[in-house]
Amino acid sequence: RGKAERVSEPCFYDAAMDEAVREQRNLTSDLRAAIGTDQFVLHYQVQARGDGDIAGYEALARWTHPARGTVSPGHFIPLAEQSGSIVPLGNWILRRACLEAAKWPEPFRVSVNVSPLQLADPMLVSTIRDALDESGLAPDRLIIELTESAIIRDREAALNALSAIRDMGAGLALDDFGVGYSSLDVLRSFPFDRIKLDASFVSQIEESRQAVAILHSVAELGKSLGMVVVAEGVESAEQLRIVLENGCGAIQGYLIGRPAPDLADPEAVRATVRRSRLRDRNTLVL
Ligand code: C2E
Ligand code: MG
Ligand code: MG
Ligand code: MG
């Protein structure tokens, strides 16, 4: 459109918007300054297998702003992406997660989220290698979680990076599967060894037969591709029973543990999984 046309449009720029822009700008510079300080910590959410044994933990970043208090990752991760801080922040998260996981009991693995812009960083692979070397964590105890949106930006660069990560011996999880693009082509073309079925999907399985049928098919597909299928956002005993009955190999969700600074109690996790799994649907109708 021509310039004259644009000039004649009403102007939505007002004081409130000015304030909002200033707020975002302040938060962005606070975020940059907070990287590497104790304002950022990692919380860990437990992941269990069908038998109730702990498989590992997902690292989830938490920011406590000195004036605003808790800022959720749903807010600060996009902010860090927009401002370019995600690379230094993500590097800090990777190093910290590896250092902390190296102190955990041997079999537990740590999953670390890597955002699209981090994957586009040509240094990502060497950053991961350095984090492993520095911490002494065995590569097979690290899992990198990525969403499909990270891959579709530059497929060739993504494939190279993902292959290098797998060659190192680390695991690769396709996060939030079942929403967004969810193309089967991604499962075929990229070296993922696990699929995380999105929580918004799991939340429907108690009411929707279709959701259960899809869950079942994804679990079967995953199995035949040699992948572990993890159900995210499991909140109820009934959901847990359904996802395990339909072939998911692992679960994560508030039912067995919320993200926390400390590791979950293995006995409590095992008891919750076994109790839910053994639940007989018919005996519940009292
Ligand atoms: P995600 O990787 O899919 O992580 C799972 C999110 O679901 C977490 O939210 C977790 O607290 C939440 N969750 C887990 N179980 C349940 C449940 O049973 N019910 C419900 N309603 N929610 C559950 P969180 O910690 O707020 O993180 C949100 C998103 O922010 C993450 O989604 C991830 O995409 C991103 N994120 C978090 N930490 C990091 C990080 O260190 N780096 C990057 N790049 N992204 C991160
Ligand atoms: Mg994740
Ligand atoms: Mg997810
Ligand atoms: Mg998510």
CSV table of C-alpha atoms and ligand atoms in Angstrom, one decimal:
chain,number,residue,atom,x,y,z
A,1,ARG,CA,0.0,0.0,0.0
A,2,GLY,CA,1.1,3.6,-0.7
A,3,LYS,CA,2.4,5.9,2.0
A,4,ALA,CA,-0.5,8.3,1.7
A,5,GLU,CA,-3.0,5.6,2.5
A,6,ARG,CA,-1.1,4.6,5.6
A,7,VAL,CA,-0.9,8.1,6.9
A,8,SER,CA,-4.6,8.5,6.8
A,9,GLU,CA,-5.2,5.5,9.0
A,10,PRO,CA,-6.2,6.1,12.7
A,11,CYS,CA,-3.2,6.0,15.0
A,12,PHE,CA,-3.4,3.4,17.7
A,13,TYR,CA,-0.2,4.5,19.3
A,14,ASP,CA,-1.2,5.8,22.8
A,15,ALA,CA,0.3,6.3,26.2
A,16,ALA,CA,-0.8,2.8,27.4
A,17,MET,CA,1.0,1.2,24.5
A,18,ASP,CA,4.0,3.4,25.1
A,19,GLU,CA,4.1,2.1,28.7
A,20,ALA,CA,3.7,-1.5,27.5
A,21,VAL,CA,6.6,-1.2,25.1
A,22,ARG,CA,8.8,0.4,27.8
A,23,GLU,CA,7.9,-2.5,30.2
A,24,GLN,CA,8.9,-5.1,27.7
A,25,ARG,CA,12.1,-3.2,27.0
A,26,ASN,CA,12.9,-3.1,30.8
A,27,LEU,CA,12.1,-6.7,31.3
A,28,THR,CA,14.3,-7.6,28.3
A,29,SER,CA,17.3,-5.8,29.7
A,30,ASP,CA,16.6,-7.2,33.2
A,31,LEU,CA,16.6,-10.7,31.7
A,32,ARG,CA,19.9,-10.2,30.0
A,33,ALA,CA,21.4,-9.0,33.2
A,34,ALA,CA,19.9,-11.8,35.2
A,35,ILE,CA,21.5,-14.6,33.2
A,36,GLY,CA,24.1,-16.5,35.3
A,37,THR,CA,22.8,-14.9,38.5
A,38,ASP,CA,20.8,-16.7,41.2
A,39,GLN,CA,17.6,-15.1,39.8
A,40,PHE,CA,17.5,-18.1,37.4
A,41,VAL,CA,17.2,-21.6,38.7
A,42,LEU,CA,16.2,-24.9,37.3
A,43,HIS,CA,13.3,-26.9,38.6
A,44,TYR,CA,13.0,-30.6,37.8
A,45,GLN,CA,9.9,-32.5,36.8
A,46,VAL,CA,10.0,-36.3,37.2
A,47,GLN,CA,9.4,-38.7,34.3
A,48,ALA,CA,8.4,-42.3,35.2
A,49,ARG,CA,8.2,-45.5,33.2
A,50,GLY,CA,5.1,-47.8,33.2
A,51,ASP,CA,6.4,-49.8,36.1
A,52,GLY,CA,6.7,-46.7,38.2
A,53,ASP,CA,10.5,-46.5,38.2
A,54,ILE,CA,11.9,-43.0,37.6
A,55,ALA,CA,13.4,-42.6,34.1
A,56,GLY,CA,14.6,-39.0,34.7
A,57,TYR,CA,13.7,-35.4,35.0
A,58,GLU,CA,12.9,-32.5,32.7
A,59,ALA,CA,14.7,-29.3,33.5
A,60,LEU,CA,12.4,-26.3,33.5
A,61,ALA,CA,13.8,-22.8,33.9
A,62,ARG,CA,12.4,-20.5,36.6
A,63,TRP,CA,13.1,-16.7,36.9
A,64,THR,CA,12.5,-14.8,40.1
A,65,HIS,CA,12.6,-11.1,39.1
A,66,PRO,CA,13.7,-8.9,42.1
A,67,ALA,CA,10.7,-6.6,41.8
A,68,ARG,CA,8.1,-8.6,39.9
A,69,GLY,CA,8.6,-12.0,41.5
A,70,THR,CA,8.0,-15.1,39.5
A,71,VAL,CA,8.0,-14.7,35.7
A,72,SER,CA,6.9,-17.8,33.9
A,73,PRO,CA,8.9,-19.4,31.1
A,74,GLY,CA,5.9,-19.0,28.8
A,75,HIS,CA,6.6,-15.3,29.2
A,76,PHE,CA,10.4,-15.0,29.4
A,77,ILE,CA,11.4,-17.6,26.8
A,78,PRO,CA,9.7,-15.8,24.0
A,79,LEU,CA,11.1,-12.5,25.3
A,80,ALA,CA,14.6,-14.1,25.3
A,81,GLU,CA,14.0,-15.3,21.8
A,82,GLN,CA,12.9,-11.9,20.5
A,83,SER,CA,15.9,-10.1,22.1
A,84,GLY,CA,18.6,-12.7,21.2
A,85,SER,CA,19.2,-13.5,24.8
A,86,ILE,CA,18.0,-17.1,24.3
A,87,VAL,CA,21.5,-18.3,23.2
A,88,PRO,CA,23.4,-17.2,26.4
A,89,LEU,CA,20.4,-18.1,28.6
A,90,GLY,CA,20.0,-21.5,26.9
A,91,ASN,CA,23.8,-22.2,27.2
A,92,TRP,CA,23.6,-21.4,30.9
A,93,ILE,CA,20.6,-23.8,31.3
A,94,LEU,CA,22.4,-26.6,29.4
A,95,ARG,CA,25.6,-26.3,31.5
A,96,ARG,CA,23.6,-26.0,34.7
A,97,ALA,CA,21.4,-29.0,33.9
A,98,CYS,CA,24.4,-31.2,33.1
A,99,LEU,CA,26.3,-30.1,36.2
A,100,GLU,CA,23.4,-30.9,38.4
A,101,ALA,CA,22.4,-34.1,36.7
A,102,ALA,CA,26.0,-35.4,37.0
A,103,LYS,CA,25.3,-35.6,40.8
A,104,TRP,CA,22.1,-37.6,40.5
A,105,PRO,CA,21.8,-41.4,41.0
A,106,GLU,CA,23.3,-43.1,37.8
A,107,PRO,CA,20.3,-44.1,35.8
A,108,PHE,CA,18.4,-40.8,35.9
A,109,ARG,CA,18.5,-38.8,32.7
A,110,VAL,CA,18.0,-35.1,32.3
A,111,SER,CA,15.9,-33.6,29.5
A,112,VAL,CA,16.7,-30.0,28.5
A,113,ASN,CA,14.5,-27.9,26.3
A,114,VAL,CA,16.2,-26.2,23.3
A,115,SER,CA,14.3,-23.4,21.6
A,116,PRO,CA,14.2,-22.8,17.8
A,117,LEU,CA,16.7,-20.0,17.8
A,118,GLN,CA,19.1,-22.1,19.9
A,119,LEU,CA,18.9,-24.8,17.2
A,120,ALA,CA,19.7,-22.2,14.6
A,121,ASP,CA,22.9,-21.2,16.5
A,122,PRO,CA,25.9,-22.9,14.7
A,123,MET,CA,27.6,-23.2,18.1
A,124,LEU,CA,24.9,-25.4,19.7
A,125,VAL,CA,26.5,-28.7,19.1
A,126,SER,CA,29.8,-27.6,20.6
A,127,THR,CA,28.0,-26.0,23.5
A,128,ILE,CA,26.3,-29.3,24.3
A,129,ARG,CA,29.7,-31.1,24.0
A,130,ASP,CA,31.3,-28.6,26.3
A,131,ALA,CA,28.5,-28.9,28.8
A,132,LEU,CA,28.9,-32.7,28.9
A,133,ASP,CA,32.7,-32.5,29.1
A,134,GLU,CA,32.7,-29.9,31.8
A,135,SER,CA,30.1,-31.8,34.0
A,136,GLY,CA,31.4,-35.3,33.3
A,137,LEU,CA,27.8,-36.4,32.6
A,138,ALA,CA,27.6,-39.4,30.3
A,139,PRO,CA,26.1,-38.3,26.9
A,140,ASP,CA,23.4,-41.0,27.1
A,141,ARG,CA,22.1,-39.3,30.2
A,142,LEU,CA,21.2,-36.1,28.4
A,143,ILE,CA,18.1,-35.7,26.3
A,144,ILE,CA,17.5,-32.6,24.1
A,145,GLU,CA,13.8,-31.7,23.7
A,146,LEU,CA,12.7,-29.8,20.6
A,147,THR,CA,9.4,-28.8,19.0
A,148,GLU,CA,8.7,-29.2,15.3
A,149,SER,CA,8.8,-25.4,14.9
A,150,ALA,CA,12.5,-25.6,15.6
A,151,ILE,CA,13.1,-27.9,12.7
A,152,ILE,CA,11.0,-26.4,9.9
A,153,ARG,CA,13.0,-23.2,9.8
A,154,ASP,CA,16.1,-24.7,8.1
A,155,ARG,CA,15.7,-28.4,7.7
A,156,GLU,CA,19.2,-29.1,6.5
A,157,ALA,CA,20.9,-27.2,9.3
A,158,ALA,CA,18.5,-28.8,11.8
A,159,LEU,CA,19.2,-32.3,10.4
A,160,ASN,CA,23.0,-31.7,10.7
A,161,ALA,CA,22.7,-30.5,14.3
A,162,LEU,CA,20.3,-33.2,15.4
A,163,SER,CA,22.5,-35.9,13.8
A,164,ALA,CA,25.6,-34.5,15.5
A,165,ILE,CA,23.7,-34.6,18.9
A,166,ARG,CA,22.7,-38.2,18.3
A,167,ASP,CA,26.2,-39.2,17.2
A,168,MET,CA,27.4,-37.8,20.5
A,169,GLY,CA,25.2,-40.3,22.3
A,170,ALA,CA,22.5,-37.9,23.6
A,171,GLY,CA,18.8,-38.5,23.2
A,172,LEU,CA,16.4,-36.4,21.2
A,173,ALA,CA,12.7,-35.9,22.1
A,174,LEU,CA,10.1,-34.4,19.8
A,175,ASP,CA,8.2,-32.1,22.3
A,176,ASP,CA,4.5,-31.1,22.2
A,177,PHE,CA,3.6,-33.7,19.6
A,178,GLY,CA,0.0,-33.7,18.5
A,179,VAL,CA,-0.4,-30.0,18.3
A,180,GLY,CA,0.9,-27.6,15.6
A,181,TYR,CA,2.3,-29.3,12.5
A,182,SER,CA,2.8,-32.8,13.8
A,183,SER,CA,3.9,-34.2,10.5
A,184,LEU,CA,4.8,-37.9,10.2
A,185,ASP,CA,7.6,-36.8,7.9
A,186,VAL,CA,9.4,-35.3,10.8
A,187,LEU,CA,9.5,-38.7,12.6
A,188,ARG,CA,10.8,-40.3,9.4
A,189,SER,CA,13.4,-37.7,8.5
A,190,PHE,CA,14.9,-36.7,11.8
A,191,PRO,CA,16.7,-38.9,14.3
A,192,PHE,CA,14.4,-38.5,17.3
A,193,ASP,CA,14.3,-41.4,19.7
A,194,ARG,CA,11.3,-40.3,21.7
A,195,ILE,CA,8.0,-38.5,21.2
A,196,LYS,CA,6.3,-36.4,23.9
A,197,LEU,CA,2.6,-36.4,23.4
A,198,ASP,CA,1.3,-32.9,24.2
A,199,ALA,CA,-0.6,-32.3,27.4
A,200,SER,CA,-3.5,-30.6,25.6
A,201,PHE,CA,-4.0,-34.0,24.0
A,202,VAL,CA,-3.7,-36.1,27.1
A,203,SER,CA,-6.3,-33.8,28.8
A,204,GLN,CA,-9.0,-35.0,26.3
A,205,ILE,CA,-8.6,-38.8,26.7
A,206,GLU,CA,-11.1,-39.2,29.5
A,207,GLU,CA,-13.9,-37.8,27.4
A,208,SER,CA,-12.9,-38.5,23.8
A,209,ARG,CA,-12.7,-41.9,22.1
A,210,GLN,CA,-11.1,-40.3,19.2
A,211,ALA,CA,-8.3,-38.9,21.4
A,212,VAL,CA,-7.7,-42.4,22.8
A,213,ALA,CA,-7.6,-43.9,19.3
A,214,ILE,CA,-5.1,-41.3,18.2
A,215,LEU,CA,-3.0,-41.8,21.3
A,216,HIS,CA,-3.0,-45.5,20.7
A,217,SER,CA,-1.9,-45.1,17.1
A,218,VAL,CA,0.9,-42.7,18.0
A,219,ALA,CA,2.1,-45.1,20.7
A,220,GLU,CA,2.1,-48.0,18.2
A,221,LEU,CA,3.8,-45.9,15.6
A,222,GLY,CA,6.4,-44.8,18.1
A,223,LYS,CA,7.0,-48.4,19.2
A,224,SER,CA,7.4,-49.6,15.6
A,225,LEU,CA,9.9,-46.8,14.9
A,226,GLY,CA,11.8,-47.8,18.1
A,227,MET,CA,10.9,-44.7,19.9
A,228,VAL,CA,9.7,-44.1,23.5
A,229,VAL,CA,6.4,-42.3,23.7
A,230,VAL,CA,6.0,-40.1,26.7
A,231,ALA,CA,2.6,-38.7,27.8
A,232,GLU,CA,2.9,-35.2,29.0
A,233,GLY,CA,0.5,-33.4,31.5
A,234,VAL,CA,-0.9,-36.5,33.2
A,235,GLU,CA,-3.0,-35.1,36.0
A,236,SER,CA,-5.4,-37.9,37.0
A,237,ALA,CA,-5.1,-41.6,37.9
A,238,GLU,CA,-7.6,-42.3,35.1
A,239,GLN,CA,-5.4,-40.5,32.5
A,240,LEU,CA,-2.4,-42.4,33.7
A,241,ARG,CA,-4.2,-45.7,33.4
A,242,ILE,CA,-5.4,-44.9,29.9
A,243,VAL,CA,-2.0,-43.7,28.5
A,244,LEU,CA,-0.2,-46.8,29.9
A,245,GLU,CA,-3.0,-49.2,28.7
A,246,ASN,CA,-2.6,-47.6,25.2
A,247,GLY,CA,1.1,-48.2,24.9
A,248,CYS,CA,2.8,-45.0,26.2
A,249,GLY,CA,6.2,-46.0,27.6
A,250,ALA,CA,6.6,-43.1,30.1
A,251,ILE,CA,4.6,-40.4,31.8
A,252,GLN,CA,5.1,-36.9,33.1
A,253,GLY,CA,2.6,-34.7,34.9
A,254,TYR,CA,1.3,-33.2,38.1
A,255,LEU,CA,-0.1,-36.6,39.2
A,256,ILE,CA,3.3,-38.0,39.8
A,257,GLY,CA,5.2,-34.8,40.5
A,258,ARG,CA,5.3,-31.1,39.8
A,259,PRO,CA,8.4,-29.3,38.8
A,260,ALA,CA,10.5,-28.6,41.9
A,261,PRO,CA,14.0,-27.6,42.9
A,262,ASP,CA,14.5,-31.1,44.5
A,263,LEU,CA,14.2,-34.5,43.0
A,264,ALA,CA,11.0,-36.5,43.7
A,265,ASP,CA,10.8,-39.4,46.2
A,266,PRO,CA,11.1,-42.6,44.1
A,267,GLU,CA,8.9,-44.6,46.5
A,268,ALA,CA,6.1,-42.0,46.3
A,269,VAL,CA,6.3,-41.9,42.5
A,270,ARG,CA,6.3,-45.7,42.2
A,271,ALA,CA,3.4,-46.0,44.6
A,272,THR,CA,1.3,-43.5,42.6
A,273,VAL,CA,2.0,-45.1,39.3
A,274,ARG,CA,1.2,-48.6,40.6
A,275,ARG,CA,-1.9,-47.6,42.4
A,276,SER,CA,-3.3,-45.8,39.3
A,277,ARG,CA,-2.3,-48.6,37.0
A,278,LEU,CA,-4.0,-51.3,39.0
A,279,ARG,CA,-7.1,-49.3,39.4
A,280,ASP,CA,-10.1,-51.2,38.0
A,281,ARG,CA,-12.5,-48.9,36.2
A,282,ASN,CA,-15.6,-50.8,37.4
A,283,THR,CA,-14.8,-50.7,41.1
A,284,LEU,CA,-14.7,-47.0,40.9
A,285,VAL,CA,-18.4,-46.6,40.4
A,286,LEU,CA,-19.5,-46.9,44.0
B,1,C2E,P1,7.3,-28.0,27.8
B,1,C2E,O1,8.7,-28.3,27.5
B,1,C2E,O2,6.3,-28.7,27.1
B,1,C2E,O3,7.2,-28.3,29.4
B,1,C2E,C1,6.1,-28.8,30.0
B,1,C2E,C2,5.3,-27.7,30.7
B,1,C2E,O4,4.1,-28.3,31.2
B,1,C2E,C3,5.9,-27.1,31.9
B,1,C2E,O5,5.5,-25.8,32.0
B,1,C2E,C4,5.4,-28.0,33.1
B,1,C2E,O6,5.4,-27.3,34.3
B,1,C2E,C5,3.9,-28.1,32.6
B,1,C2E,N1,3.3,-29.3,33.1
B,1,C2E,C6,3.9,-30.4,33.5
B,1,C2E,N2,3.0,-31.3,34.0
B,1,C2E,C7,1.8,-30.7,33.9
B,1,C2E,C8,0.4,-31.1,34.2
B,1,C2E,O7,0.1,-32.2,34.7
B,1,C2E,N3,-0.6,-30.2,34.0
B,1,C2E,C9,-0.3,-28.9,33.5
B,1,C2E,N4,-1.4,-28.1,33.3
B,1,C2E,N5,0.9,-28.5,33.2
B,1,C2E,C10,2.0,-29.4,33.4
B,1,C2E,P2,6.5,-24.6,32.3
B,1,C2E,O8,7.6,-25.0,33.2
B,1,C2E,O9,5.7,-23.4,32.6
B,1,C2E,O10,7.2,-24.4,30.8
B,1,C2E,C11,6.4,-24.0,29.7
B,1,C2E,C12,7.3,-24.1,28.5
B,1,C2E,O11,8.3,-23.2,28.5
B,1,C2E,C13,7.9,-25.5,28.3
B,1,C2E,O12,7.0,-26.4,27.7
B,1,C2E,C14,9.0,-25.1,27.3
B,1,C2E,O13,8.6,-25.0,26.0
B,1,C2E,C15,9.4,-23.7,27.8
B,1,C2E,N6,10.6,-23.8,28.7
B,1,C2E,C16,10.6,-24.1,30.0
B,1,C2E,N7,11.9,-24.1,30.5
B,1,C2E,C17,12.7,-23.9,29.4
B,1,C2E,C18,14.1,-23.9,29.2
B,1,C2E,O14,14.9,-24.1,30.1
B,1,C2E,N8,14.5,-23.6,27.9
B,1,C2E,C19,13.7,-23.4,26.9
B,1,C2E,N9,14.1,-23.2,25.7
B,1,C2E,N10,12.3,-23.5,27.0
B,1,C2E,C20,11.8,-23.7,28.3
B,2,MG,MG,9.8,-29.9,27.2
B,3,MG,MG,5.9,-30.3,26.1
B,4,MG,MG,5.3,-26.8,25.7
